[in-house]
């Protein structure tokens, strides 16, 4: 069974190879931002309970007061995924460490398929 990041890497590699011949930086940037937001949404859903959210936000270095307020928010998943709450806690470098390779990064890697 593939992990979420392995599936995304496979899809991103395919899109990167498909659009390699045209100037698609803006398309890649828009798609990358949407995928990162979707990944943050998946983490937020996975954490489920306010207590778990609080502990995980604290683990990411968010101060106690802010982590408590953010973990008890009533906003929807998609709204939270695009807010500063998760953008600070799970920035791009965090997602990269977790295994997410963006389309821009894959576009600069040498093509290993041929």
Short mmCIF file of N, CA, C and O in Angstrom, two decimals:
data_model
loop_
_atom_site.label_atom_id
_atom_site.label_comp_id
_atom_site.label_asym_id
_atom_site.label_seq_id
_atom_site.Cartn_x
_atom_site.Cartn_y
_atom_site.Cartn_z
N UNK A 1 0.85 -1.18 0.00
CA UNK A 1 0.00 0.00 0.00
C UNK A 1 0.90 1.24 0.00
O UNK A 1 1.80 1.36 0.82
N UNK A 2 0.64 2.13 -0.93
CA UNK A 2 1.40 3.37 -1.02
C UNK A 2 0.96 4.35 0.05
O UNK A 2 -0.21 4.41 0.42
N UNK A 3 1.91 5.13 0.52
CA UNK A 3 1.55 6.20 1.44
C UNK A 3 1.02 7.38 0.63
O UNK A 3 1.15 7.43 -0.60
N UNK A 4 0.42 8.32 1.30
CA UNK A 4 -0.15 9.49 0.63
C UNK A 4 0.94 10.25 -0.14
O UNK A 4 0.73 10.69 -1.26
N UNK A 5 2.13 10.36 0.46
CA UNK A 5 3.20 11.12 -0.19
C UNK A 5 3.74 10.38 -1.41
O UNK A 5 4.10 11.01 -2.40
N UNK A 6 3.80 9.05 -1.37
CA UNK A 6 4.26 8.30 -2.53
C UNK A 6 3.27 8.43 -3.68
O UNK A 6 3.68 8.56 -4.85
N UNK A 7 1.99 8.42 -3.38
CA UNK A 7 0.98 8.61 -4.42
C UNK A 7 1.07 10.01 -5.03
O UNK A 7 0.99 10.17 -6.25
N UNK A 8 1.25 11.03 -4.16
CA UNK A 8 1.38 12.40 -4.67
C UNK A 8 2.63 12.56 -5.51
O UNK A 8 2.61 13.24 -6.53
N UNK A 9 3.73 11.94 -5.08
CA UNK A 9 4.96 12.05 -5.85
C UNK A 9 4.79 11.43 -7.24
O UNK A 9 5.23 11.98 -8.24
N UNK A 10 4.10 10.30 -7.29
CA UNK A 10 3.85 9.65 -8.57
C UNK A 10 2.99 10.54 -9.48
O UNK A 10 3.30 10.73 -10.67
N UNK A 11 1.91 11.10 -8.92
CA UNK A 11 1.04 11.99 -9.71
C UNK A 11 1.79 13.25 -10.13
O UNK A 11 1.69 13.69 -11.28
N UNK A 12 2.53 13.84 -9.21
CA UNK A 12 3.27 15.07 -9.53
C UNK A 12 4.32 14.81 -10.59
O UNK A 12 4.56 15.66 -11.45
N UNK A 13 4.99 13.65 -10.53
CA UNK A 13 5.99 13.33 -11.54
C UNK A 13 5.34 13.23 -12.91
O UNK A 13 5.87 13.72 -13.90
N UNK A 14 4.16 12.61 -12.96
CA UNK A 14 3.44 12.51 -14.23
C UNK A 14 3.05 13.86 -14.78
O UNK A 14 3.24 14.14 -15.97
N UNK A 15 2.49 14.72 -13.93
CA UNK A 15 2.10 16.07 -14.38
C UNK A 15 3.32 16.87 -14.80
O UNK A 15 3.29 17.63 -15.78
N UNK A 16 4.40 16.72 -14.05
CA UNK A 16 5.63 17.44 -14.37
C UNK A 16 6.15 17.04 -15.74
O UNK A 16 6.54 17.89 -16.55
N UNK A 17 6.17 15.75 -16.03
CA UNK A 17 6.63 15.28 -17.34
C UNK A 17 5.68 15.72 -18.45
O UNK A 17 6.11 16.05 -19.55
N UNK A 18 4.40 15.72 -18.18
CA UNK A 18 3.40 16.10 -19.18
C UNK A 18 3.54 17.57 -19.58
O UNK A 18 3.46 17.92 -20.75
N UNK A 19 3.73 18.44 -18.58
CA UNK A 19 3.79 19.87 -18.85
C UNK A 19 5.21 20.41 -19.00
O UNK A 19 5.42 21.60 -19.03
N UNK A 20 6.19 19.53 -19.08
CA UNK A 20 7.59 19.96 -19.13
C UNK A 20 7.89 20.79 -20.38
O UNK A 20 8.75 21.66 -20.37
N UNK A 21 7.19 20.53 -21.46
CA UNK A 21 7.49 21.19 -22.72
C UNK A 21 6.98 22.62 -22.81
O UNK A 21 7.40 23.38 -23.67
N UNK A 22 6.05 23.00 -21.95
CA UNK A 22 5.52 24.36 -21.99
C UNK A 22 5.94 25.11 -20.73
O UNK A 22 6.38 24.51 -19.76
N UNK A 23 5.79 26.41 -20.78
CA UNK A 23 6.10 27.22 -19.60
C UNK A 23 4.92 27.15 -18.65
O UNK A 23 3.91 27.84 -18.84
N UNK A 24 5.02 26.30 -17.64
CA UNK A 24 3.87 26.03 -16.77
C UNK A 24 4.14 26.36 -15.31
O UNK A 24 3.56 25.77 -14.43
N UNK A 25 5.04 27.29 -15.07
CA UNK A 25 5.37 27.63 -13.67
C UNK A 25 4.16 28.12 -12.89
O UNK A 25 3.97 27.78 -11.74
N UNK A 26 3.32 28.94 -13.53
CA UNK A 26 2.16 29.47 -12.81
C UNK A 26 1.15 28.37 -12.53
O UNK A 26 0.53 28.34 -11.46
N UNK A 27 0.99 27.43 -13.46
CA UNK A 27 0.09 26.30 -13.23
C UNK A 27 0.60 25.46 -12.08
O UNK A 27 -0.15 25.06 -11.19
N UNK A 28 1.91 25.19 -12.08
CA UNK A 28 2.51 24.40 -11.01
C UNK A 28 2.39 25.09 -9.66
O UNK A 28 2.12 24.45 -8.65
N UNK A 29 2.57 26.40 -9.64
CA UNK A 29 2.49 27.14 -8.37
C UNK A 29 1.07 27.07 -7.80
O UNK A 29 0.89 26.83 -6.60
N UNK A 30 0.07 27.26 -8.66
CA UNK A 30 -1.32 27.18 -8.20
C UNK A 30 -1.67 25.77 -7.72
O UNK A 30 -2.30 25.60 -6.67
N UNK A 31 -1.26 24.78 -8.47
CA UNK A 31 -1.56 23.40 -8.11
C UNK A 31 -0.83 23.00 -6.82
O UNK A 31 -1.39 22.33 -5.96
N UNK A 32 0.42 23.43 -6.69
CA UNK A 32 1.19 23.15 -5.47
C UNK A 32 0.53 23.75 -4.23
O UNK A 32 0.44 23.10 -3.19
N UNK A 33 0.07 24.99 -4.34
CA UNK A 33 -0.56 25.61 -3.18
C UNK A 33 -1.84 24.88 -2.79
O UNK A 33 -2.13 24.70 -1.61
N UNK A 34 -2.61 24.43 -3.80
CA UNK A 34 -3.83 23.69 -3.51
C UNK A 34 -3.52 22.35 -2.85
O UNK A 34 -4.18 21.97 -1.88
N UNK A 35 -2.50 21.64 -3.33
CA UNK A 35 -2.14 20.33 -2.76
C UNK A 35 -1.63 20.50 -1.33
O UNK A 35 -1.98 19.71 -0.44
N UNK A 36 -0.81 21.53 -1.09
CA UNK A 36 -0.32 21.76 0.28
C UNK A 36 -1.49 22.06 1.23
O UNK A 36 -1.52 21.56 2.36
N UNK A 37 -2.45 22.84 0.76
CA UNK A 37 -3.62 23.13 1.59
C UNK A 37 -4.41 21.86 1.86
O UNK A 37 -4.89 21.63 2.97
N UNK A 38 -4.54 21.02 0.86
CA UNK A 38 -5.25 19.75 1.03
C UNK A 38 -4.52 18.83 2.01
O UNK A 38 -5.15 18.14 2.82
N UNK A 39 -3.19 18.82 1.98
CA UNK A 39 -2.43 18.02 2.93
C UNK A 39 -2.63 18.52 4.36
O UNK A 39 -2.78 17.72 5.30
N UNK A 40 -2.65 19.84 4.52
CA UNK A 40 -2.90 20.40 5.85
C UNK A 40 -4.30 20.02 6.34
O UNK A 40 -4.48 19.71 7.51
N UNK A 41 -5.27 20.02 5.44
CA UNK A 41 -6.62 19.61 5.79
C UNK A 41 -6.63 18.15 6.25
O UNK A 41 -7.28 17.82 7.24
N UNK A 42 -5.89 17.30 5.57
CA UNK A 42 -5.84 15.88 5.96
C UNK A 42 -5.24 15.71 7.35
O UNK A 42 -5.74 14.90 8.15
N UNK A 43 -4.19 16.45 7.66
CA UNK A 43 -3.62 16.38 9.01
C UNK A 43 -4.63 16.86 10.05
O UNK A 43 -4.79 16.25 11.10
N UNK A 44 -5.30 17.96 9.76
CA UNK A 44 -6.27 18.53 10.71
C UNK A 44 -7.40 17.54 10.97
O UNK A 44 -7.83 17.37 12.10
N UNK A 45 -7.89 16.89 9.93
CA UNK A 45 -8.93 15.87 10.09
C UNK A 45 -8.41 14.67 10.87
O UNK A 45 -9.12 14.09 11.69
N UNK A 46 -7.18 14.29 10.62
CA UNK A 46 -6.58 13.14 11.28
C UNK A 46 -6.43 13.40 12.78
O UNK A 46 -6.59 12.48 13.58
N UNK A 47 -6.17 14.63 13.16
CA UNK A 47 -5.99 14.96 14.58
C UNK A 47 -7.31 14.96 15.33
O UNK A 47 -7.33 14.80 16.52
N UNK A 48 -8.39 15.18 14.67
CA UNK A 48 -9.77 15.02 15.10
C UNK A 48 -10.19 15.73 16.40
O UNK A 48 -11.00 16.60 16.38
N UNK A 49 -9.68 15.34 17.55
CA UNK A 49 -10.11 15.88 18.84
C UNK A 49 -9.33 17.15 19.20
O UNK A 49 -8.15 17.25 18.88
N UNK A 50 -9.97 18.10 19.88
CA UNK A 50 -9.25 19.32 20.29
C UNK A 50 -8.01 19.03 21.13
O UNK A 50 -7.00 19.72 20.99
N UNK A 51 -8.06 18.03 21.98
CA UNK A 51 -6.89 17.70 22.80
C UNK A 51 -5.71 17.25 21.94
O UNK A 51 -4.57 17.67 22.15
N UNK A 52 -5.98 16.41 20.94
CA UNK A 52 -4.93 15.95 20.03
C UNK A 52 -4.41 17.11 19.21
O UNK A 52 -3.19 17.25 19.01
N UNK A 53 -5.30 17.96 18.74
CA UNK A 53 -4.88 19.14 17.97
C UNK A 53 -3.97 20.03 18.81
O UNK A 53 -2.95 20.52 18.33
N UNK A 54 -4.36 20.25 20.06
CA UNK A 54 -3.56 21.06 20.96
C UNK A 54 -2.16 20.47 21.11
O UNK A 54 -1.15 21.18 21.00
N UNK A 55 -2.10 19.17 21.38
CA UNK A 55 -0.79 18.52 21.58
C UNK A 55 0.07 18.58 20.32
O UNK A 55 1.28 18.81 20.40
N UNK A 56 -0.54 18.37 19.17
CA UNK A 56 0.23 18.39 17.93
C UNK A 56 0.68 19.81 17.57
O UNK A 56 1.79 19.98 17.07
N UNK A 57 -0.16 20.80 17.82
CA UNK A 57 0.26 22.18 17.58
C UNK A 57 1.40 22.57 18.52
O UNK A 57 2.35 23.26 18.11
N UNK A 58 1.32 22.13 19.76
CA UNK A 58 2.41 22.39 20.71
C UNK A 58 3.70 21.73 20.23
O UNK A 58 4.78 22.28 20.34
N UNK A 59 3.58 20.52 19.69
CA UNK A 59 4.74 19.80 19.17
C UNK A 59 5.39 20.56 18.01
O UNK A 59 6.60 20.47 17.80
N UNK A 60 4.58 21.33 17.28
CA UNK A 60 5.09 22.12 16.16
C UNK A 60 5.67 23.46 16.60
O UNK A 60 6.10 24.26 15.77
N UNK A 61 5.64 23.74 17.90
CA UNK A 61 6.25 24.96 18.42
C UNK A 61 5.30 26.12 18.60
O UNK A 61 5.75 27.25 18.80
N UNK A 62 4.01 25.89 18.56
CA UNK A 62 3.02 26.95 18.76
C UNK A 62 2.85 27.16 20.27
O UNK A 62 2.73 26.19 21.01
N UNK A 63 2.86 28.41 20.76
CA UNK A 63 2.69 28.67 22.19
C UNK A 63 1.35 28.13 22.72
O UNK A 63 0.38 28.00 21.98
N UNK A 64 1.31 27.84 24.02
CA UNK A 64 0.14 27.21 24.65
C UNK A 64 -1.17 27.96 24.38
O UNK A 64 -2.17 27.34 24.02
N UNK A 65 -1.18 29.26 24.59
CA UNK A 65 -2.41 30.04 24.44
C UNK A 65 -2.97 29.97 23.03
O UNK A 65 -4.16 29.74 22.82
N UNK A 66 -2.09 30.17 22.07
CA UNK A 66 -2.52 30.11 20.67
C UNK A 66 -2.96 28.70 20.30
O UNK A 66 -3.96 28.51 19.61
N UNK A 67 -2.21 27.71 20.73
CA UNK A 67 -2.55 26.31 20.41
C UNK A 67 -3.91 25.95 20.99
O UNK A 67 -4.70 25.27 20.34
N UNK A 68 -4.21 26.43 22.19
CA UNK A 68 -5.51 26.14 22.80
C UNK A 68 -6.64 26.79 22.00
O UNK A 68 -7.65 26.16 21.72
N UNK A 69 -6.46 28.08 21.65
CA UNK A 69 -7.50 28.78 20.87
C UNK A 69 -7.71 28.11 19.51
O UNK A 69 -8.83 27.90 19.07
N UNK A 70 -6.60 27.81 18.83
CA UNK A 70 -6.70 27.23 17.50
C UNK A 70 -7.28 25.82 17.54
O UNK A 70 -8.03 25.44 16.64
N UNK A 71 -6.93 25.05 18.54
CA UNK A 71 -7.42 23.66 18.58
C UNK A 71 -8.91 23.59 18.87
O UNK A 71 -9.56 22.60 18.55
N UNK A 72 -9.48 24.63 19.49
CA UNK A 72 -10.90 24.65 19.82
C UNK A 72 -11.74 25.49 18.86
O UNK A 72 -12.87 25.82 19.17
N UNK A 73 -11.21 25.79 17.71
CA UNK A 73 -11.94 26.60 16.74
C UNK A 73 -13.11 25.81 16.16
O UNK A 73 -13.08 24.59 16.09
N UNK A 74 -14.15 26.53 15.75
CA UNK A 74 -15.33 25.91 15.16
C UNK A 74 -15.36 26.06 13.64
O UNK A 74 -16.35 25.70 13.00
N UNK A 75 -14.31 26.60 13.08
CA UNK A 75 -14.26 26.78 11.63
C UNK A 75 -14.16 25.43 10.93
O UNK A 75 -13.71 24.45 11.51
N UNK A 76 -14.56 25.40 9.68
CA UNK A 76 -14.53 24.17 8.91
C UNK A 76 -13.11 23.76 8.53
O UNK A 76 -12.17 24.55 8.62
N UNK A 77 -12.98 22.53 8.07
CA UNK A 77 -11.67 21.98 7.74
C UNK A 77 -10.96 22.78 6.65
O UNK A 77 -9.78 23.10 6.78
N UNK A 78 -11.67 23.10 5.57
CA UNK A 78 -11.04 23.80 4.46
C UNK A 78 -10.63 25.22 4.86
O UNK A 78 -9.59 25.71 4.45
N UNK A 79 -11.44 25.85 5.67
CA UNK A 79 -11.13 27.20 6.15
C UNK A 79 -9.87 27.18 7.02
O UNK A 79 -8.99 28.03 6.86
N UNK A 80 -9.77 26.22 7.91
CA UNK A 80 -8.60 26.10 8.78
C UNK A 80 -7.35 25.77 7.96
O UNK A 80 -6.27 26.28 8.23
N UNK A 81 -7.51 24.91 6.96
CA UNK A 81 -6.36 24.52 6.14
C UNK A 81 -5.74 25.70 5.41
O UNK A 81 -4.54 25.71 5.14
N UNK A 82 -6.54 26.73 5.11
CA UNK A 82 -6.02 27.90 4.42
C UNK A 82 -5.68 29.05 5.34
O UNK A 82 -5.20 30.09 4.89
N UNK A 83 -5.89 28.89 6.62
CA UNK A 83 -5.65 29.98 7.57
C UNK A 83 -4.21 29.95 8.08
O UNK A 83 -3.49 28.97 7.89
N UNK A 84 -3.80 31.03 8.74
CA UNK A 84 -2.45 31.06 9.30
C UNK A 84 -2.20 29.99 10.37
O UNK A 84 -1.05 29.65 10.65
N UNK A 85 -3.26 29.44 10.93
CA UNK A 85 -3.11 28.43 11.96
C UNK A 85 -2.22 27.29 11.48
O UNK A 85 -1.20 26.98 12.09
N UNK A 86 -2.58 26.67 10.40
CA UNK A 86 -1.81 25.54 9.91
C UNK A 86 -0.68 25.96 8.98
O UNK A 86 0.28 25.21 8.82
N UNK A 87 -0.77 27.14 8.40
CA UNK A 87 0.32 27.62 7.55
C UNK A 87 1.58 27.87 8.37
O UNK A 87 2.69 27.68 7.89
N UNK A 88 1.40 28.27 9.61
CA UNK A 88 2.54 28.49 10.51
C UNK A 88 3.01 27.16 11.09
O UNK A 88 4.20 26.86 11.12
N UNK A 89 2.06 26.35 11.55
CA UNK A 89 2.41 25.09 12.19
C UNK A 89 2.99 24.09 11.19
O UNK A 89 3.91 23.35 11.52
N UNK A 90 2.43 24.05 9.99
CA UNK A 90 2.88 23.12 8.96
C UNK A 90 3.30 23.89 7.72
O UNK A 90 2.61 23.88 6.71
N UNK A 91 4.43 24.53 7.81
CA UNK A 91 4.90 25.31 6.67
C UNK A 91 5.44 24.37 5.59
O UNK A 91 5.46 23.16 5.73
N UNK A 92 5.90 24.95 4.50
CA UNK A 92 6.35 24.15 3.36
C UNK A 92 7.54 23.27 3.72
O UNK A 92 7.65 22.15 3.22
N UNK A 93 8.44 23.76 4.56
CA UNK A 93 9.59 22.94 4.93
C UNK A 93 9.17 21.72 5.76
O UNK A 93 9.75 20.65 5.64
N UNK A 94 8.12 21.87 6.57
CA UNK A 94 7.60 20.72 7.33
C UNK A 94 7.04 19.67 6.38
O UNK A 94 7.34 18.47 6.52
N UNK A 95 6.27 20.10 5.40
CA UNK A 95 5.71 19.15 4.44
C UNK A 95 6.81 18.48 3.61
O UNK A 95 6.72 17.30 3.29
N UNK A 96 7.87 19.22 3.30
CA UNK A 96 9.00 18.65 2.57
C UNK A 96 9.69 17.58 3.41
O UNK A 96 10.05 16.51 2.92
N UNK A 97 9.86 17.85 4.70
CA UNK A 97 10.47 16.85 5.61
C UNK A 97 9.59 15.61 5.72
O UNK A 97 10.10 14.51 5.90
N UNK A 98 8.28 15.79 5.64
CA UNK A 98 7.36 14.66 5.72
C UNK A 98 7.37 13.82 4.44
O UNK A 98 6.91 12.70 4.45
N UNK A 99 7.90 14.39 3.35
CA UNK A 99 8.03 13.62 2.12
C UNK A 99 7.34 14.19 0.90
O UNK A 99 7.36 13.57 -0.16
N UNK A 100 6.73 15.37 1.01
CA UNK A 100 6.03 15.94 -0.15
C UNK A 100 7.02 16.68 -1.04
O UNK A 100 7.72 17.60 -0.59
N UNK A 101 7.11 16.28 -2.30
CA UNK A 101 7.91 16.98 -3.29
C UNK A 101 6.97 17.77 -4.19
O UNK A 101 6.06 17.20 -4.80
N UNK A 102 7.18 19.06 -4.27
CA UNK A 102 6.30 19.91 -5.06
C UNK A 102 6.57 19.72 -6.54
O UNK A 102 7.59 19.18 -6.95
N UNK A 103 5.64 20.22 -7.35
CA UNK A 103 5.80 20.13 -8.80
C UNK A 103 7.01 20.94 -9.28
O UNK A 103 7.68 20.54 -10.22
N UNK A 104 7.26 22.06 -8.63
CA UNK A 104 8.42 22.87 -9.02
C UNK A 104 9.71 22.10 -8.78
O UNK A 104 10.62 22.13 -9.59
N UNK A 105 9.79 21.41 -7.64
CA UNK A 105 10.99 20.63 -7.34
C UNK A 105 11.14 19.46 -8.29
O UNK A 105 12.23 19.14 -8.74
N UNK A 106 10.03 18.80 -8.61
CA UNK A 106 10.08 17.67 -9.54
C UNK A 106 10.43 18.14 -10.95
O UNK A 106 11.06 17.39 -11.71
N UNK A 107 10.02 19.34 -11.30
CA UNK A 107 10.34 19.87 -12.63
C UNK A 107 11.81 20.16 -12.81
O UNK A 107 12.32 20.15 -13.91
N UNK A 108 12.53 20.39 -11.71
CA UNK A 108 13.97 20.68 -11.80
C UNK A 108 14.82 19.43 -11.67
O UNK A 108 15.99 19.46 -11.94
N UNK A 109 14.22 18.30 -11.24
CA UNK A 109 14.97 17.06 -11.12
C UNK A 109 15.19 16.47 -12.51
O UNK A 109 14.38 16.63 -13.41
N UNK A 110 16.30 15.74 -12.69
CA UNK A 110 16.50 15.09 -13.99
C UNK A 110 15.43 14.02 -14.20
O UNK A 110 14.97 13.38 -13.27
N UNK A 111 15.06 13.85 -15.44
CA UNK A 111 14.01 12.88 -15.78
C UNK A 111 14.58 11.47 -15.69
O UNK A 111 15.48 11.10 -16.42
N UNK A 112 14.05 10.66 -14.78
CA UNK A 112 14.56 9.32 -14.55
C UNK A 112 13.72 8.26 -15.25
O UNK A 112 14.00 7.09 -15.14
N UNK A 113 12.67 8.67 -15.95
CA UNK A 113 11.80 7.71 -16.58
C UNK A 113 12.35 7.20 -17.92
O UNK A 113 12.04 6.11 -18.35
N UNK A 114 13.15 8.02 -18.60
CA UNK A 114 13.63 7.63 -19.94
C UNK A 114 15.09 7.31 -19.92
O UNK A 114 15.92 7.81 -19.36
#
